[in-house]
Structures are given as structure tokens and as C-alpha cells.
Amino acid sequence: MIGKLLDKCLKKKWTDEAVLNYVGEYQDAFITHSTDVSVREKSASGGTTTSLLIQGLKSGDFEGVIVCKTSVRKGRVRARFFIATTVEDILAARGSKYVEAKFLAEVLPLIRGFEGRLAIVGLPCDITALKRFCNKYVDIANKIVFTIALFCGHNSRIALIDEITARIERESQKQIVDYRFRVGNWRGQLEAVFDDGTVKSKPTKYFNDYQNLFFFCQRKCMSCNDHYGYDADMSVGDVWLFRLRSSPIKHTGVIVRKDAGIRMHDIALAANAIDSSKIEIREIMDGQSRIGPSHYNVSARHKAGRLFGVHIKDTVKQEVAWHEYLNALITVGNMCLSEKAWGEKVIFGTPRPILKLYLYFKKALESL
Ligand SMILES: Cc1cc2nc3c(=O)[nH]c(=O)nc-3n(C[C@H](O)[C@H](O)[C@H](O)COP(=O)(O)OP(=O)(O)OC[C@H]3O[C@@H](n4cnc5c(N)ncnc54)[C@H](O)[C@@H]3O)c2cc1C
Ligand code: SF4
């Protein structure tokens, strides 16, 4: 009841032009989740991505999937790409990795060395970069039969995860051997697995308070307006609607863009691997109503960047309201602060309650 009321209050009006600008071309939208509780367990949201990939492998639509796994060496958490050829491999890659990775540098040699057809999961910028390569190199294009883009607010530099994991190791006096950025319902928890087999969970805000303030945001994200993955066959993301907050099952929002996306959705549905209901694209956008528009608004960051001596190319040329400008000042300013050694000290030395107030202020600006 309260959830529905909150959703109603926060609902934005999405014109057809806004849908086209923010989401791009699409055919259908669904609210979904994996029907297998053991798949959902360690997935980022509803486990739909994993279920679709498993079903595609089983149906013989592709022989391999490029997935992103967490690799931990000496307590350092990194994201690495692999080709999964079994159900177990796909399951091992569940969950979002909120840390910079070298997508093309790692993925292109994998594709070239693989005999067979591939599905690929990636962030919007990576799927677009891959598409450019496919336009140039037929040998690569011929192997890729299905692409999924994850909705993406932005990604973080390694400095952030290194500080978070170092703190957890200091607190626990143990070394991290595996790490999950987010598991569980709604915002969920992060999980660190130690060398003695024990696991420590913390609310995701332990990492996300910094992330949501754009501290240690990658520079490339400043000039990115693609939140939903324009160039993929299908896009997937969370559904942050308050009416779903107390749901025992977390959902994945799915935007089907191309025929390959329709086919994979239908295959998973026919195999009863996912539960899926059609929804209005605007509901998906309501679930991203804060970050979606501010992500798209490169014009605001372009303007704000001037104050910090950062050139951000304005690719969307839209009018910038005062609150959008102020929000962009915080976004660009916080990224710049993270690039200085003294800035890092300020960021990590700021008491949590102050960070929290700052974050609420930023979220309020994003919600206007
Ligand atoms: C950096 C980042 C930012 C995101 N921002 C948003 C956002 O603002 N709003 C939103 O709704 N959703 C966002 N997501 C997507 C969201 O976290 C979930 O990934 C999505 O809901 C799919 O959930 P799932 O349960 O279906 O995926 P799962 O079944 O858990 O499968 C996840 C798949 O994603 C792949 N993967 C994980 N991390 C990466 C990565 N860094 N690069 C390439 N592939 C990867 C894995 O290989 C795995 O196959 C983001 C994800 C990432 C990695
Ligand atoms: S915000 Fe854009 S550039 Fe940054 S990681 Fe996401 S898709 Fe890539």
C-alpha cells in the first residue's frame, strides 16, 4: 500500500520522445525472474540473465557465453571475462561486478579463439564497442548470435573496491578469497568469503554510499548517455519500484529489442525457466526514474565539467535545469576529488552520517 503510494508520488511523465531518447528502439518489456530459487540465490536481481543464458546453451542456440567473473588475488577483487560452455560456468558468473574491467582487450581474443557461436553479456558501452568491431570484422560478427546489455548507472574504479575490501580484511583479520558485490532482496548485502571458509555480510551501502555519490566513477561514464543498452538484442536491469520492496522474489526488468532477444525470452519461458509478465516500458523507466534521466543528461555534466577543467563532450544537447546542473556539479566534482591523493583521504575520512546526508541531497536533486 505505502509502496504503491510512494511509486505514485515519484512517478515521472515519460513522453514518447523521452522513451526513444532514454531507452532507444525496443519491441517489448517484461518483468521477470528465474523460476529456480537456487539460480536466484546469488544473482544480481531476478536471475533472469543466468536463466536465459543456460536455456540458450541447452537449446543449442550458442555453444559458449562470454561472462564476467570475480577474480580475487591477494585480497584484490577484479572483474575478468571468460567463455562459459557449461551450466556450472554460467552459474559461477552470477551477480554484478561494480568494478572497472578491460572488456574489449579480454573479450576479443576470447572470441577469436573460440570455435562456435557465442552469447555475450556486457555493459552498454561495451556492447556498443563490440558492435563497432562486428561492423569491421566479419569473423567476429559471425560468431556472436545474442547480446545482453545490463542497465548501467556507471562503473567504479578499482580504488574504491580496494579500500572497501581492505577495510573488511582489517576488521576481520582474514584474507578475502571470494567476493559478491550484491546478493539478496531489494538492496541486499555484499558478501566477503575468507580463506578459512567463513563469510561476512554487510549491507550494500557499505560500498554503494560511495558509489552512488560517484566517488571513484570511471571518467568514461561522464560522457555516456546510454543507461539501457541501445545496441543490445536485449537489456536487463533491476526494477526499483517500492511496491516490490517487500516481495520475497527480486525481479529483473527486461527490454527486448531485436528478434534474437524475443527468441531467447520465448525459449526460456517455454522451458519454464523464467516467470515473465509483459509491462509498459514506462514502468521499467519508473524503476530507474532517478538515475535514468540524470545518466542521459550529458549536457549537464558538460556544463559542470567546465568548472573543474574537465572536457566532457555534449552528445545530447538538452536544456539543463538548475537542479540538473547542481547534481552534475556534485557528480563531476566527486569524480575529480577521487582522482587526488588528498581527495581520497577526505572521502574515506568523512563520517558515514555526513556521507549519508550528502547522498540524500544528491538523490533529492536526481528525483526532482
Ligand atoms: C557496473 C554495473 C552497473 C549497473 N547499474 C545498474 C543500474 O543503474 N540500474 C539497474 O537497474 N541495473 C544496473 N545494473 C544491472 C543489475 O545489477 C543486474 O546485473 C541486472 O539486473 C541483471 O540481473 P540478473 O539477476 O538477471 O543477472 P545474473 O543472473 O546475476 O547475471 C549477471 C550477468 O552479468 C554479467 N556481469 C556482471 N557484471 C558484469 C560486468 N561488470 N560487465 C559485464 N558483464 C557483467 C555476469 O557475467 C552474469 O552473466 C548494473 C550492473 C553493473 C555490472
Ligand atoms: S555508464 Fe556508460 S560508459 Fe560507464 S560503464 Fe556504464 S555503460 Fe559504460
XYZ file of C-alpha atoms and ligand atoms in Angstrom:
429
model
C 0.000 0.000 0.000
C 2.701 2.503 1.084
C 4.946 1.186 -1.710
C 2.253 1.868 -4.320
C 1.729 5.349 -2.885
C 5.457 6.113 -2.996
C 5.661 4.876 -6.604
C 2.733 7.140 -7.492
C 4.402 10.172 -5.888
C 7.744 9.509 -7.592
C 6.230 8.648 -10.989
C 7.562 10.798 -13.792
C 5.839 11.662 -17.047
C 7.675 9.948 -19.890
C 6.850 11.409 -23.276
C 7.319 9.287 -26.414
C 10.405 11.362 -27.159
C 11.819 10.619 -23.702
C 11.220 6.895 -24.198
C 13.056 6.968 -27.516
C 15.921 9.065 -26.156
C 16.452 7.151 -22.930
C 15.567 3.584 -23.951
C 16.050 3.606 -27.722
C 14.348 1.183 -30.110
C 12.607 -1.755 -28.443
C 9.838 -4.254 -29.119
C 8.570 -5.313 -25.690
C 9.185 -5.047 -21.971
C 8.722 -7.643 -19.249
C 9.024 -8.030 -15.517
C 10.652 -11.377 -14.906
C 12.526 -13.679 -12.574
C 14.121 -17.080 -12.719
C 11.767 -19.821 -11.556
C 14.696 -21.619 -9.947
C 15.317 -20.371 -6.421
C 18.857 -21.760 -6.485
C 19.633 -19.630 -9.589
C 18.185 -16.502 -7.955
C 20.183 -17.057 -4.778
C 23.432 -15.475 -5.959
C 22.090 -13.490 -8.868
C 22.127 -9.711 -9.063
C 18.373 -9.286 -9.390
C 15.891 -11.955 -10.544
C 18.445 -14.308 -12.094
C 16.789 -13.931 -15.495
C 20.090 -13.278 -17.266
C 21.569 -16.508 -15.976
C 18.419 -18.486 -16.804
C 18.278 -17.133 -20.359
C 21.924 -17.982 -20.947
C 21.510 -21.504 -19.580
C 18.460 -22.108 -21.777
C 20.254 -20.744 -24.850
C 23.095 -23.164 -24.228
C 20.672 -26.057 -23.719
C 18.651 -25.237 -26.854
C 21.848 -25.211 -28.913
C 21.417 -21.568 -29.995
C 25.034 -20.991 -28.946
C 27.906 -23.085 -27.667
C 29.504 -20.513 -25.367
C 28.726 -17.399 -23.346
C 31.094 -14.562 -22.527
C 30.541 -13.874 -18.851
C 32.212 -11.730 -16.238
C 33.536 -13.394 -13.102
C 35.058 -12.085 -9.915
C 38.691 -12.953 -9.539
C 40.413 -12.389 -6.191
C 44.202 -12.370 -5.834
C 45.869 -11.326 -2.587
C 42.546 -9.893 -1.434
C 42.196 -7.717 -4.573
C 38.808 -8.069 -6.259
C 38.793 -7.752 -10.039
C 36.352 -8.477 -12.887
C 37.557 -10.898 -15.567
C 35.912 -12.253 -18.691
C 35.646 -15.935 -19.581
C 33.834 -18.166 -22.014
C 31.309 -20.315 -20.191
C 30.464 -23.536 -22.000
C 28.596 -25.334 -19.219
C 25.681 -24.563 -16.925
C 28.093 -24.569 -13.972
C 30.309 -21.951 -15.663
C 27.305 -19.673 -16.231
C 26.149 -20.099 -12.636
C 29.632 -19.246 -11.384
C 29.396 -15.813 -13.066
C 26.138 -14.712 -11.412
C 25.953 -11.264 -9.871
C 27.030 -7.758 -10.888
C 30.668 -6.714 -10.716
C 30.799 -2.998 -9.976
C 34.408 -2.547 -10.874
C 36.209 -1.401 -13.999
C 37.273 -4.135 -16.398
C 39.081 -4.370 -19.712
C 36.201 -5.648 -21.805
C 37.469 -5.459 -25.401
C 41.081 -6.282 -24.539
C 39.987 -9.503 -22.822
C 36.959 -10.428 -24.899
C 38.238 -10.040 -28.469
C 40.977 -12.703 -28.151
C 38.440 -14.999 -26.467
C 36.015 -14.614 -29.366
C 38.732 -15.092 -31.977
C 39.979 -18.254 -30.284
C 36.537 -19.841 -29.893
C 35.093 -22.290 -32.404
C 31.332 -21.860 -32.279
C 28.548 -19.377 -31.657
C 28.534 -17.077 -28.653
C 26.177 -15.078 -26.464
C 27.630 -12.053 -24.671
C 26.652 -10.113 -21.562
C 28.130 -6.662 -21.154
C 27.637 -3.077 -20.083
C 26.035 -0.772 -22.676
C 29.336 0.894 -23.642
C 30.992 -2.499 -24.105
C 28.186 -3.871 -26.248
C 28.394 -0.740 -28.433
C 32.181 -1.053 -28.723
C 31.780 -4.695 -29.703
C 29.155 -3.780 -32.289
C 31.664 -1.393 -33.893
C 34.143 -4.254 -34.129
C 31.485 -6.506 -35.621
C 30.844 -3.904 -38.315
C 34.539 -4.058 -39.190
C 35.428 -7.717 -38.697
C 33.137 -10.366 -40.156
C 34.943 -13.203 -38.348
C 33.847 -11.710 -35.028
C 30.357 -10.720 -36.172
C 29.618 -14.238 -37.430
C 30.234 -15.776 -34.028
C 28.003 -13.511 -31.949
C 24.371 -14.549 -32.035
C 22.939 -12.926 -28.913
C 23.858 -9.874 -26.826
C 22.506 -8.789 -23.440
C 23.263 -5.337 -22.014
C 22.972 -4.693 -18.291
C 21.323 -1.367 -17.411
C 24.172 0.736 -16.135
C 24.262 3.794 -13.848
C 28.063 3.957 -14.021
C 31.040 1.818 -13.069
C 33.677 2.311 -10.375
C 37.457 2.356 -10.388
C 39.438 -0.310 -8.570
C 40.491 2.194 -5.865
C 37.008 2.017 -4.360
C 36.701 -1.745 -4.117
C 40.310 -1.968 -2.879
C 39.545 0.361 0.033
C 36.311 -1.481 0.897
C 37.918 -4.936 0.851
C 40.984 -3.665 2.762
C 38.645 -2.362 5.497
C 36.797 -5.683 5.663
C 40.093 -7.578 5.880
C 41.365 -5.237 8.624
C 38.156 -5.660 10.625
C 38.196 -9.442 10.251
C 41.946 -10.051 10.326
C 41.423 -12.571 7.492
C 42.111 -12.614 3.775
C 39.296 -12.378 1.235
C 39.256 -15.185 -1.336
C 35.876 -14.520 -2.945
C 33.555 -11.536 -3.069
C 29.982 -10.774 -4.107
C 29.006 -7.162 -4.618
C 25.305 -7.728 -4.030
C 23.134 -10.686 -3.104
C 19.675 -10.906 -1.551
C 16.450 -8.989 -1.876
C 15.985 -5.289 -2.559
C 19.340 -3.527 -1.961
C 20.723 -6.758 -0.487
C 24.112 -7.371 1.117
C 27.695 -7.615 -0.039
C 29.486 -10.807 0.885
C 33.164 -11.435 1.524
C 34.365 -15.035 1.694
C 37.562 -15.577 3.730
C 40.435 -18.033 3.422
C 39.104 -20.025 6.406
C 35.764 -20.551 4.625
C 33.772 -18.083 6.732
C 31.586 -15.433 5.127
C 30.987 -11.843 6.217
C 27.908 -9.949 5.006
C 27.416 -6.220 5.151
C 24.632 -4.002 3.824
C 25.471 -2.968 0.261
C 25.508 0.675 1.386
C 28.965 -0.047 2.809
C 30.152 0.171 -0.826
C 27.186 1.856 -2.501
C 27.157 5.069 -0.441
C 30.451 5.970 -2.136
C 29.389 4.560 -5.483
C 26.052 6.401 -5.561
C 27.881 9.648 -4.851
C 30.019 8.954 -7.949
C 33.233 8.849 -5.922
C 35.751 6.830 -7.998
C 33.437 6.801 -11.015
C 35.251 5.959 -14.240
C 35.909 9.016 -16.421
C 34.283 7.477 -19.496
C 30.929 7.382 -17.652
C 30.821 11.179 -17.544
C 30.214 11.371 -21.295
C 27.937 8.316 -21.507
C 24.201 8.752 -22.098
C 23.356 5.070 -22.587
C 21.660 3.752 -19.468
C 19.664 0.937 -21.083
C 21.989 -0.516 -23.724
C 20.741 0.787 -27.077
C 22.767 -1.671 -29.143
C 21.980 -4.997 -27.474
C 19.440 -7.620 -28.525
C 18.025 -7.447 -25.012
C 18.615 -5.224 -21.967
C 18.162 -6.256 -18.352
C 18.187 -4.447 -15.031
C 16.679 -4.055 -11.608
C 13.135 -2.901 -11.019
C 13.380 -0.356 -8.224
C 9.655 0.048 -7.606
C 8.713 0.486 -3.947
C 5.692 -1.775 -4.350
C 8.166 -4.648 -4.912
C 10.331 -3.793 -1.915
C 8.851 -6.439 0.387
C 8.403 -9.039 -2.353
C 10.179 -12.297 -1.415
C 11.394 -12.528 -5.020
C 13.612 -9.990 -6.679
C 12.721 -9.124 -10.265
C 14.649 -8.430 -13.448
C 13.277 -5.850 -15.854
C 13.726 -6.994 -19.457
C 13.638 -4.871 -22.586
C 13.518 -6.912 -25.749
C 14.902 -5.038 -28.718
C 15.736 -7.436 -31.529
C 14.458 -10.794 -32.805
C 17.285 -12.677 -31.082
C 16.025 -11.209 -27.801
C 12.455 -12.332 -28.475
C 13.663 -15.820 -29.324
C 15.744 -16.214 -26.146
C 12.934 -14.850 -23.977
C 10.447 -17.280 -25.550
C 12.797 -20.248 -25.234
C 13.328 -19.596 -21.512
C 9.600 -19.080 -20.993
C 8.690 -22.290 -22.858
C 11.203 -24.217 -20.740
C 9.545 -22.745 -17.635
C 12.953 -21.351 -16.638
C 11.617 -17.819 -16.165
C 8.417 -16.251 -14.998
C 7.615 -13.272 -17.192
C 4.780 -10.727 -17.474
C 4.516 -8.006 -20.049
C 4.740 -4.477 -18.671
C 4.662 -0.979 -20.076
C 8.132 0.335 -20.895
C 7.297 3.355 -18.725
C 7.123 1.094 -15.666
C 10.666 -0.053 -16.356
C 11.613 3.619 -16.621
C 9.759 4.367 -13.358
C 12.024 1.788 -11.744
C 15.032 3.849 -12.911
C 13.395 7.247 -12.534
C 16.245 8.872 -10.586
C 19.301 7.601 -12.356
C 17.900 7.114 -15.897
C 17.355 10.803 -16.770
C 20.444 12.059 -14.925
C 22.585 9.440 -16.698
C 21.289 10.590 -20.076
C 21.919 14.253 -19.275
C 25.477 14.603 -20.558
C 24.721 18.279 -21.260
C 24.579 18.954 -17.511
C 27.923 17.216 -16.933
C 29.413 19.045 -19.930
C 28.477 22.358 -18.304
C 29.602 21.300 -14.836
C 32.865 19.904 -16.221
C 33.960 23.404 -17.285
C 34.171 24.424 -13.639
C 36.584 21.575 -12.928
C 38.608 21.886 -16.135
C 37.240 18.553 -17.390
C 36.146 18.440 -21.009
C 33.023 16.292 -21.361
C 31.655 16.130 -24.884
C 27.983 17.072 -25.008
C 26.356 14.357 -27.107
C 22.706 15.019 -26.209
C 22.384 18.825 -26.346
C 19.488 19.197 -23.949
C 18.437 22.113 -21.787
C 19.812 21.972 -18.269
C 17.602 22.905 -15.303
C 19.199 24.341 -12.131
C 18.816 21.103 -10.152
C 20.313 19.075 -13.013
C 23.281 21.418 -13.077
C 23.731 21.200 -9.314
C 23.516 17.406 -9.435
C 26.067 17.329 -12.255
C 28.397 19.570 -10.239
C 28.320 17.003 -7.445
C 28.807 14.116 -9.879
C 31.764 15.611 -11.745
C 33.209 17.224 -8.624
C 33.143 13.960 -6.681
C 34.786 12.100 -9.539
C 37.530 14.762 -9.698
C 38.027 14.669 -5.925
C 38.589 10.894 -6.120
C 41.474 11.470 -8.527
C 43.565 13.347 -5.949
C 45.508 11.639 -3.175
C 44.263 14.200 -0.635
C 40.756 13.810 -2.067
C 40.817 10.087 -1.329
C 41.731 10.865 2.277
C 38.844 13.340 2.538
C 36.370 10.869 1.027
C 37.327 7.916 3.204
C 37.783 10.121 6.281
C 34.263 11.592 6.066
C 31.992 10.147 8.758
C 29.162 7.962 7.425
C 26.283 10.141 8.696
C 27.679 13.106 6.720
C 28.104 10.963 3.609
C 24.519 9.805 4.060
C 23.169 13.375 4.262
C 25.178 14.296 1.180
C 23.761 11.263 -0.635
C 20.169 12.123 0.343
C 20.735 15.619 -1.015
C 22.042 14.207 -4.312
C 19.168 11.725 -4.551
C 16.679 14.540 -3.925
C 18.192 16.512 -6.806
C 18.022 13.443 -9.052
C 14.373 12.885 -8.107
C 13.203 16.419 -8.982
C 28.574 -1.744 -13.291
C 27.105 -2.088 -13.268
C 26.159 -1.063 -13.132
C 24.804 -1.379 -13.108
N 23.896 -0.346 -12.967
C 22.566 -0.624 -12.931
C 21.601 0.412 -12.765
O 21.943 1.600 -12.649
N 20.284 0.067 -12.744
C 19.888 -1.228 -12.875
O 18.695 -1.495 -12.837
N 20.764 -2.224 -13.064
C 22.082 -1.960 -13.089
N 22.998 -2.978 -13.268
C 22.480 -4.325 -13.634
C 21.993 -5.122 -12.452
O 22.921 -5.002 -11.376
C 21.864 -6.634 -12.799
O 23.040 -7.063 -13.410
C 20.717 -6.922 -13.707
O 19.524 -6.600 -13.021
C 20.656 -8.426 -14.122
O 20.368 -9.194 -13.009
P 20.218 -10.772 -13.130
O 19.863 -11.302 -11.782
O 19.326 -11.098 -14.271
O 21.714 -11.188 -13.502
P 22.529 -12.509 -13.093
O 21.698 -13.697 -13.371
O 23.120 -12.322 -11.756
O 23.680 -12.459 -14.180
C 24.533 -11.353 -14.271
C 25.349 -11.487 -15.549
O 26.004 -10.250 -15.760
C 27.365 -10.476 -16.077
N 28.132 -9.352 -15.494
C 28.211 -8.988 -14.203
N 28.971 -7.897 -14.061
C 29.394 -7.565 -15.289
C 30.227 -6.534 -15.783
N 30.776 -5.611 -14.993
N 30.473 -6.498 -17.119
C 29.934 -7.430 -17.940
N 29.125 -8.426 -17.526
C 28.859 -8.487 -16.214
C 27.727 -11.803 -15.458
O 28.651 -12.454 -16.278
C 26.397 -12.560 -15.446
O 26.301 -13.383 -16.558
C 24.368 -2.716 -13.253
C 25.310 -3.736 -13.376
C 26.674 -3.441 -13.388
C 27.682 -4.557 -13.532
S 27.927 4.490 -17.548
Fe 28.228 4.126 -19.713
S 30.447 4.276 -20.003
Fe 30.099 3.989 -17.821
S 30.267 1.785 -17.541
Fe 28.083 2.263 -17.815
S 27.695 1.996 -19.998
Fe 29.908 2.124 -19.701
